[in-house]
Amino acid sequence: MFRAMTRAVFWVMAPVMMIAGAASPVLAQGMAEKRVVIAHRGASGYLPEHTLPAKAMAYAMGADYIEQDVVMSADGVPVVLHDIHLDTTTDVAQKFPDRHRADGRYYAIDFTLDELKTLNVSERFKADSGDQVYAGRFPKEYGIFKIPTLEEEIMLVRGLNKSTGRDVGIYPEIKDPAFHRAEGQDISMAVIKMMEHWGYGSREGNAYVQSFDWTEIQRIRGELNYQGRLVQLLGENDWNIAPGTDYDFLKTDDGVAAMAKVVDGIGPALSQVIEGLSTEGRAIMTPTLIAAQRRQLAVHPYTLRADQLPKWAGDFNIALGAIFDDAGINGVFTDFPDQVADYLATLQ
Ligand code: CA
C-alpha cells in the first residue's frame, strides 16, 4: 500500500516536473537515470551462464544491458567466462585430463580458442561434489553449450539491436587483470580495443566497462585513455579479488569522491548499499550509497537472485521495492531479468 501510494504521488507530480522544463538540473538528472535491468551473465536463472542462448533470452526478456565477464585465451582472444578456471562450468576435466596445473585447476589462459571451443558448457556445479550450485535451474546434465568470444557476444547484441530496433547495451567485466598480466597478457588493452572497434569508445556507445581492480580502472581511464563509461566494482578486502585495491577506503566518502573523478558508476554488493529493513519495512541505506548518489554516480549493485534472496527480503518484490523505491538505486545485476523488467514496467 505504502509503495503504491509513493508511486501514485510520483505520477501526480511527474507532469509538473515535466512542465518545469529542461532547465531543471534535477529533471535532467532524473531523466538520465532511467532504471536499468542488467542481465547478470545473461538470463542465468534459466540457462547456463555466459552462453549465447542465455544472452539471447535475456535480450528477449527486456534487459537493458547484458553482462560479459571476460578472460583471455592462450592465443590472446577475449572470451566470455566468469572464472579464470574452466572446471566448474565445462567438461574440461574429461576432454583434457592432463592439462590442469599443480593446484588441480584448469585455467582458460592455458587453452587456445580452438581448444576452448571444443569444450561443452553446462550449468555451474560444485568442484567437490559435482552437484549444480542452484538446484532448481537448468539441468547440469544437458551440457549442450559453447564458450562465446567477447566479439561473438557483441555481434549477437548488435545484431538483435538491428533486427528488433531496440538499443540494448553491453557490460563487459575485465576479470583479474593482475593475474592476466602475470601470465603475459594485457586483458584491459584487448577489451578496450574491442570496445573501440565496435563503437563503444565514447559515452555515446551504450556500454559500461567494469572491474574490481581500482588500479586498473584508473589505468584504463588514464594510460589507455578510454572515453566510454566505466564502473568500479566494490568487494571486501578479505575476498582477495584485486590485490592492491582497498575497498575499506573506496567505501568511505573520500573513496567515493576519488572514484567519482574517474568512473561513471559503482557496482557494489547489495549488502554494501542496503543494510536491511527498518521496523517500518523500508530500506536502510549505507553511507557508501548515500555518498555515491550525492555525487551522481550510477549505482548498479550485484546480484539479485529470485532463488537466493538477501536475508532481509521476505520475497522478490520486497527486495525490488527496497532497491528501487526506497533506496532510489538506478539499476541492478540480476539472474532473472524478466522479473525485474516486469517490476519496473509497473512503475512506468
Ligand atoms: Ca561479473
Tab-separated table of C-alpha atoms and ligand atoms in Angstrom:
chain	number	residue	atom	x	y	z
A	1	MET	CA	0.000	0.000	0.000
A	2	PHE	CA	2.693	2.461	1.002
A	3	ARG	CA	4.720	1.713	-2.103
A	4	ALA	CA	1.651	2.116	-4.332
A	5	MET	CA	0.982	5.496	-2.738
A	6	THR	CA	4.561	6.568	-3.317
A	7	ARG	CA	4.230	5.746	-6.981
A	8	ALA	CA	0.870	7.492	-7.258
A	9	VAL	CA	2.356	10.647	-5.753
A	10	PHE	CA	5.213	10.435	-8.228
A	11	TRP	CA	2.862	10.268	-11.193
A	12	VAL	CA	0.760	13.157	-9.935
A	13	MET	CA	3.975	15.125	-9.639
A	14	ALA	CA	5.527	13.938	-12.897
A	15	PRO	CA	3.629	16.282	-15.266
A	16	VAL	CA	4.547	19.219	-13.021
A	17	MET	CA	8.181	18.195	-13.201
A	18	MET	CA	7.964	17.910	-16.972
A	19	ILE	CA	6.465	21.406	-17.214
A	20	ALA	CA	9.358	22.666	-15.121
A	21	GLY	CA	11.334	22.131	-18.313
A	22	ALA	CA	14.776	21.092	-19.382
A	23	ALA	CA	16.372	23.931	-17.475
A	24	SER	CA	15.893	21.959	-14.261
A	25	PRO	CA	19.092	20.078	-13.413
A	26	VAL	CA	17.052	17.778	-11.162
A	27	LEU	CA	14.829	16.771	-14.030
A	28	ALA	CA	17.749	16.350	-16.404
A	29	GLN	CA	19.492	14.126	-13.887
A	30	GLY	CA	16.334	12.113	-13.298
A	31	MET	CA	15.785	11.535	-16.998
A	32	ALA	CA	19.375	10.479	-17.496
A	33	GLU	CA	18.941	7.891	-14.790
A	34	LYS	CA	16.417	5.519	-16.277
A	35	ARG	CA	16.451	2.487	-14.024
A	36	VAL	CA	18.102	-0.384	-15.813
A	37	VAL	CA	17.994	-4.155	-15.753
A	38	ILE	CA	21.441	-5.704	-16.162
A	39	ALA	CA	21.287	-9.386	-17.090
A	40	HIS	CA	23.929	-10.946	-14.830
A	41	ARG	CA	25.843	-13.440	-17.017
A	42	GLY	CA	22.698	-13.421	-19.233
A	43	ALA	CA	19.367	-14.859	-18.128
A	44	SER	CA	21.443	-17.116	-15.899
A	45	GLY	CA	18.498	-18.076	-13.692
A	46	TYR	CA	17.123	-20.015	-16.652
A	47	LEU	CA	20.020	-21.070	-18.898
A	48	PRO	CA	23.719	-21.742	-18.146
A	49	GLU	CA	25.617	-18.500	-17.514
A	50	HIS	CA	27.605	-16.859	-20.290
A	51	THR	CA	26.176	-18.897	-23.148
A	52	LEU	CA	24.746	-17.241	-26.256
A	53	PRO	CA	21.276	-18.737	-25.615
A	54	ALA	CA	21.307	-17.189	-22.109
A	55	LYS	CA	22.201	-13.828	-23.649
A	56	ALA	CA	19.515	-14.055	-26.356
A	57	MET	CA	16.957	-14.994	-23.692
A	58	ALA	CA	17.982	-12.022	-21.545
A	59	TYR	CA	17.614	-9.769	-24.562
A	60	ALA	CA	14.119	-11.089	-25.280
A	61	MET	CA	13.170	-10.684	-21.617
A	62	GLY	CA	13.738	-6.935	-21.794
A	63	ALA	CA	17.178	-6.481	-20.261
A	64	ASP	CA	18.690	-3.032	-20.806
A	65	TYR	CA	22.252	-4.325	-20.513
A	66	ILE	CA	23.758	-7.786	-20.917
A	67	GLU	CA	26.868	-8.635	-18.928
A	68	GLN	CA	30.040	-10.294	-20.235
A	69	ASP	CA	32.748	-11.473	-17.844
A	70	VAL	CA	35.943	-11.584	-19.866
A	71	VAL	CA	39.107	-13.683	-19.585
A	72	MET	CA	41.819	-14.364	-22.168
A	73	SER	CA	42.634	-17.500	-24.151
A	74	ALA	CA	46.245	-18.657	-24.585
A	75	ASP	CA	46.305	-17.088	-28.053
A	76	GLY	CA	45.105	-13.703	-26.807
A	77	VAL	CA	41.381	-13.808	-27.608
A	78	PRO	CA	38.941	-12.280	-25.081
A	79	VAL	CA	36.391	-14.976	-24.216
A	80	VAL	CA	33.304	-14.814	-22.015
A	81	LEU	CA	33.672	-16.822	-18.801
A	82	HIS	CA	33.098	-15.873	-15.185
A	83	ASP	CA	36.158	-17.646	-13.787
A	84	ILE	CA	39.790	-17.780	-14.821
A	85	HIS	CA	39.189	-21.532	-14.283
A	86	LEU	CA	37.190	-23.808	-16.562
A	87	ASP	CA	36.456	-26.711	-14.262
A	88	THR	CA	33.097	-25.757	-12.700
A	89	THR	CA	31.187	-24.839	-15.870
A	90	THR	CA	32.705	-27.070	-18.567
A	91	ASP	CA	33.780	-30.661	-19.289
A	92	VAL	CA	37.474	-29.696	-19.500
A	93	ALA	CA	38.475	-32.394	-16.984
A	94	GLN	CA	37.060	-35.080	-19.292
A	95	LYS	CA	38.371	-33.646	-22.562
A	96	PHE	CA	41.837	-32.514	-21.383
A	97	PRO	CA	42.570	-34.586	-18.244
A	98	ASP	CA	46.314	-33.786	-18.313
A	99	ARG	CA	46.062	-30.031	-18.698
A	100	HIS	CA	45.481	-28.942	-15.102
A	101	ARG	CA	48.107	-27.053	-13.138
A	102	ALA	CA	49.744	-28.197	-9.897
A	103	ASP	CA	46.752	-26.867	-7.934
A	104	GLY	CA	44.478	-29.243	-9.846
A	105	ARG	CA	42.653	-26.420	-11.630
A	106	TYR	CA	42.237	-25.915	-15.383
A	107	TYR	CA	42.943	-22.321	-16.458
A	108	ALA	CA	41.320	-20.782	-19.524
A	109	ILE	CA	44.567	-18.988	-20.316
A	110	ASP	CA	46.316	-22.348	-20.859
A	111	PHE	CA	43.999	-23.186	-23.773
A	112	THR	CA	43.807	-21.749	-27.283
A	113	LEU	CA	40.487	-20.501	-28.596
A	114	ASP	CA	40.225	-23.597	-30.817
A	115	GLU	CA	40.672	-25.797	-27.746
A	116	LEU	CA	38.184	-23.787	-25.690
A	117	LYS	CA	35.652	-24.158	-28.487
A	118	THR	CA	35.789	-27.967	-28.173
A	119	LEU	CA	34.503	-27.765	-24.587
A	120	ASN	CA	30.881	-28.161	-23.650
A	121	VAL	CA	29.422	-25.691	-21.167
A	122	SER	CA	26.816	-26.675	-18.598
A	123	GLU	CA	25.032	-25.210	-15.619
A	124	ARG	CA	27.588	-24.287	-12.901
A	125	PHE	CA	28.453	-27.112	-10.499
A	126	LYS	CA	30.439	-27.549	-7.304
A	127	ALA	CA	34.063	-28.616	-7.693
A	128	ASP	CA	33.928	-31.166	-4.863
A	129	SER	CA	30.549	-32.905	-5.216
A	130	GLY	CA	29.714	-32.114	-8.851
A	131	ASP	CA	26.215	-31.032	-7.746
A	132	GLN	CA	24.866	-27.987	-9.552
A	133	VAL	CA	25.069	-24.807	-7.495
A	134	TYR	CA	21.412	-23.780	-7.971
A	135	ALA	CA	19.389	-26.998	-7.818
A	136	GLY	CA	16.262	-25.513	-9.394
A	137	ARG	CA	17.955	-24.190	-12.505
A	138	PHE	CA	18.738	-25.698	-15.925
A	139	PRO	CA	19.817	-29.366	-15.584
A	140	LYS	CA	23.590	-29.693	-15.402
A	141	GLU	CA	23.408	-32.921	-17.430
A	142	TYR	CA	22.320	-31.000	-20.548
A	143	GLY	CA	25.742	-29.623	-21.362
A	144	ILE	CA	24.916	-28.618	-24.925
A	145	PHE	CA	26.508	-25.139	-24.922
A	146	LYS	CA	29.779	-23.490	-26.032
A	147	ILE	CA	32.076	-20.726	-24.768
A	148	PRO	CA	31.470	-17.457	-26.689
A	149	THR	CA	34.131	-14.893	-27.512
A	150	LEU	CA	33.544	-11.288	-26.483
A	151	GLU	CA	33.246	-10.372	-30.145
A	152	GLU	CA	30.573	-13.011	-30.735
A	153	GLU	CA	28.568	-11.570	-27.832
A	154	ILE	CA	28.901	-8.065	-29.234
A	155	MET	CA	27.713	-9.317	-32.632
A	156	LEU	CA	24.729	-11.050	-31.018
A	157	VAL	CA	23.604	-7.925	-29.164
A	158	ARG	CA	24.249	-5.557	-32.062
A	159	GLY	CA	22.545	-7.921	-34.485
A	160	LEU	CA	19.483	-8.089	-32.262
A	161	ASN	CA	19.537	-4.318	-31.913
A	162	LYS	CA	19.296	-4.083	-35.695
A	163	SER	CA	16.588	-6.714	-36.119
A	164	THR	CA	14.412	-5.505	-33.220
A	165	GLY	CA	15.066	-1.775	-33.367
A	166	ARG	CA	15.925	-1.757	-29.666
A	167	ASP	CA	19.158	-0.418	-28.150
A	168	VAL	CA	20.391	-2.928	-25.587
A	169	GLY	CA	23.835	-2.276	-24.151
A	170	ILE	CA	26.780	-4.462	-23.223
A	171	TYR	CA	28.513	-4.517	-19.847
A	172	PRO	CA	31.887	-6.315	-20.001
A	173	GLU	CA	33.894	-7.009	-16.849
A	174	ILE	CA	37.672	-7.192	-17.055
A	175	LYS	CA	38.458	-10.202	-14.862
A	176	ASP	CA	41.587	-10.332	-12.759
A	177	PRO	CA	43.916	-8.028	-14.757
A	178	ALA	CA	46.799	-8.687	-12.335
A	179	PHE	CA	46.588	-12.438	-12.980
A	180	HIS	CA	46.490	-11.858	-16.727
A	181	ARG	CA	49.493	-9.539	-16.566
A	182	ALA	CA	51.462	-12.154	-14.599
A	183	GLU	CA	50.579	-14.604	-17.389
A	184	GLY	CA	51.895	-12.166	-20.004
A	185	GLN	CA	48.582	-10.795	-21.289
A	186	ASP	CA	47.156	-7.267	-21.193
A	187	ILE	CA	43.458	-8.053	-20.895
A	188	SER	CA	42.419	-4.411	-20.495
A	189	MET	CA	44.128	-3.410	-23.719
A	190	ALA	CA	42.452	-6.289	-25.571
A	191	VAL	CA	38.982	-5.442	-24.233
A	192	ILE	CA	39.293	-1.692	-24.768
A	193	LYS	CA	40.495	-2.200	-28.358
A	194	MET	CA	37.473	-4.422	-28.957
A	195	MET	CA	35.145	-1.819	-27.430
A	196	GLU	CA	36.571	0.959	-29.567
A	197	HIS	CA	36.412	-1.198	-32.703
A	198	TRP	CA	32.689	-1.853	-32.195
A	199	GLY	CA	31.641	1.715	-31.457
A	200	TYR	CA	31.820	1.668	-27.662
A	201	GLY	CA	34.769	4.038	-27.372
A	202	SER	CA	32.782	7.005	-26.068
A	203	ARG	CA	29.893	7.693	-23.703
A	204	GLU	CA	27.547	7.646	-26.710
A	205	GLY	CA	28.253	3.917	-27.017
A	206	ASN	CA	25.678	2.021	-24.971
A	207	ALA	CA	28.063	0.196	-22.666
A	208	TYR	CA	29.809	0.115	-19.321
A	209	VAL	CA	33.218	-1.454	-18.683
A	210	GLN	CA	33.580	-2.771	-15.132
A	211	SER	CA	36.373	-4.150	-12.974
A	212	PHE	CA	37.073	-4.891	-9.316
A	213	ASP	CA	40.646	-3.621	-9.731
A	214	TRP	CA	40.834	0.101	-8.870
A	215	THR	CA	44.416	0.475	-10.093
A	216	GLU	CA	43.402	-0.985	-13.430
A	217	ILE	CA	40.268	1.164	-13.727
A	218	GLN	CA	42.474	4.245	-13.290
A	219	ARG	CA	44.890	2.865	-15.897
A	220	ILE	CA	42.028	2.298	-18.357
A	221	ARG	CA	40.896	5.897	-17.974
A	222	GLY	CA	44.436	7.304	-17.882
A	223	GLU	CA	47.115	5.366	-19.750
A	224	LEU	CA	44.673	3.620	-22.108
A	225	ASN	CA	42.609	6.830	-22.459
A	226	TYR	CA	39.266	5.014	-22.652
A	227	GLN	CA	36.455	7.545	-23.117
A	228	GLY	CA	33.486	5.204	-22.614
A	229	ARG	CA	31.593	4.646	-19.385
A	230	LEU	CA	33.394	2.902	-16.524
A	231	VAL	CA	32.114	1.213	-13.374
A	232	GLN	CA	34.239	0.426	-10.318
A	233	LEU	CA	33.072	-2.793	-8.688
A	234	LEU	CA	33.251	-2.953	-4.905
A	235	GLY	CA	34.135	-6.048	-2.926
A	236	GLU	CA	35.586	-6.643	0.516
A	237	ASN	CA	39.300	-6.744	1.281
A	238	ASP	CA	39.143	-10.288	2.658
A	239	TRP	CA	37.750	-11.656	-0.631
A	240	ASN	CA	41.250	-11.264	-2.157
A	241	ILE	CA	39.871	-10.499	-5.617
A	242	ALA	CA	42.003	-7.485	-6.560
A	243	PRO	CA	45.392	-7.218	-4.893
A	244	GLY	CA	46.192	-3.586	-4.090
A	245	THR	CA	42.565	-2.393	-4.127
A	246	ASP	CA	41.461	-1.160	-0.691
A	247	TYR	CA	37.684	-1.497	-0.571
A	248	ASP	CA	37.576	-0.213	3.010
A	249	PHE	CA	38.840	3.086	1.583
A	250	LEU	CA	36.702	3.066	-1.570
A	251	LYS	CA	33.556	2.666	0.554
A	252	THR	CA	34.287	5.868	2.507
A	253	ASP	CA	33.232	9.356	1.468
A	254	ASP	CA	36.809	10.133	0.371
A	255	GLY	CA	36.911	6.880	-1.569
A	256	VAL	CA	33.651	7.666	-3.357
A	257	ALA	CA	34.990	11.152	-4.155
A	258	ALA	CA	38.129	9.588	-5.658
A	259	MET	CA	36.083	7.173	-7.749
A	260	ALA	CA	33.774	9.956	-8.964
A	261	LYS	CA	36.770	11.619	-10.642
A	262	VAL	CA	37.362	8.523	-12.774
A	263	VAL	CA	34.222	6.423	-13.199
A	264	ASP	CA	30.588	6.925	-14.156
A	265	GLY	CA	29.210	4.475	-11.643
A	266	ILE	CA	29.881	1.881	-8.985
A	267	GLY	CA	28.924	-1.771	-8.747
A	268	PRO	CA	28.713	-2.659	-5.055
A	269	ALA	CA	27.451	-5.853	-3.464
A	270	LEU	CA	23.808	-5.454	-2.425
A	271	SER	CA	24.930	-5.699	1.205
A	272	GLN	CA	27.151	-2.646	0.649
A	273	VAL	CA	24.194	-0.428	-0.309
A	274	ILE	CA	21.275	-1.782	1.744
A	275	GLU	CA	21.949	-2.865	5.320
A	276	GLY	CA	18.473	-4.255	5.909
A	277	LEU	CA	14.939	-3.026	6.527
A	278	SER	CA	13.771	-0.643	9.217
A	279	THR	CA	10.936	-1.575	11.563
A	280	GLU	CA	8.644	0.180	9.067
A	281	GLY	CA	9.959	-2.148	6.360
A	282	ARG	CA	11.936	0.472	4.462
A	283	ALA	CA	15.459	0.020	3.112
A	284	ILE	CA	18.288	1.226	5.362
A	285	MET	CA	20.813	2.853	3.016
A	286	THR	CA	24.552	2.642	3.690
A	287	PRO	CA	26.809	5.720	3.833
A	288	THR	CA	28.520	4.451	0.657
A	289	LEU	CA	25.232	4.529	-1.246
A	290	ILE	CA	24.343	7.976	0.040
A	291	ALA	CA	27.789	9.317	-0.873
A	292	ALA	CA	27.594	7.822	-4.374
A	293	GLN	CA	24.147	9.255	-5.034
A	294	ARG	CA	25.216	12.672	-3.769
A	295	ARG	CA	27.988	12.609	-6.390
A	296	GLN	CA	25.510	11.465	-9.049
A	297	LEU	CA	27.273	8.200	-9.721
A	298	ALA	CA	25.254	5.392	-11.252
A	299	VAL	CA	24.805	2.648	-8.631
A	300	HIS	CA	24.385	-0.868	-10.027
A	301	PRO	CA	24.552	-3.437	-7.209
A	302	TYR	CA	25.000	-7.193	-7.703
A	303	THR	CA	23.358	-9.740	-7.583
A	304	LEU	CA	19.623	-10.035	-7.234
A	305	ARG	CA	18.510	-13.663	-7.429
A	306	ALA	CA	14.953	-14.902	-7.047
A	307	ASP	CA	16.290	-18.210	-5.724
A	308	GLN	CA	18.803	-16.657	-3.288
A	309	LEU	CA	17.252	-13.522	-1.781
A	310	PRO	CA	19.009	-11.028	0.513
A	311	LYS	CA	18.413	-12.228	4.056
A	312	TRP	CA	16.272	-9.183	4.875
A	313	ALA	CA	13.906	-9.730	1.934
A	314	GLY	CA	10.885	-11.981	2.526
A	315	ASP	CA	10.212	-12.210	-1.202
A	316	PHE	CA	11.475	-10.877	-4.525
A	317	ASN	CA	9.074	-7.916	-4.645
A	318	ILE	CA	10.172	-6.764	-1.195
A	319	ALA	CA	13.751	-6.768	-2.434
A	320	LEU	CA	12.782	-4.830	-5.584
A	321	GLY	CA	10.778	-2.278	-3.591
A	322	ALA	CA	13.686	-1.702	-1.221
A	323	ILE	CA	16.185	-1.313	-4.058
A	324	PHE	CA	14.235	0.886	-6.463
A	325	ASP	CA	11.502	2.625	-4.439
A	326	ASP	CA	13.177	3.128	-1.073
A	327	ALA	CA	16.857	3.423	-1.950
A	328	GLY	CA	16.464	5.075	-5.371
A	329	ILE	CA	19.053	2.778	-6.923
A	330	ASN	CA	19.293	3.118	-10.699
A	331	GLY	CA	19.990	-0.416	-11.840
A	332	VAL	CA	20.662	-3.922	-10.645
A	333	PHE	CA	22.506	-7.016	-11.797
A	334	THR	CA	20.066	-9.913	-11.792
A	335	ASP	CA	19.919	-13.553	-12.864
A	336	PHE	CA	16.189	-13.045	-13.505
A	337	PRO	CA	15.916	-10.078	-15.892
A	338	ASP	CA	12.280	-10.830	-16.756
A	339	GLN	CA	11.120	-10.416	-13.155
A	340	VAL	CA	12.973	-7.137	-12.663
A	341	ALA	CA	11.773	-5.782	-16.036
A	342	ASP	CA	8.185	-6.693	-15.102
A	343	TYR	CA	8.520	-4.839	-11.817
A	344	LEU	CA	9.974	-1.715	-13.421
A	345	ALA	CA	7.220	-1.783	-16.045
A	346	THR	CA	4.626	-1.448	-13.262
A	347	LEU	CA	6.328	1.781	-12.179
A	348	GLN	CA	6.166	3.353	-15.622
B	1	CA	CA	30.672	-10.012	-13.361
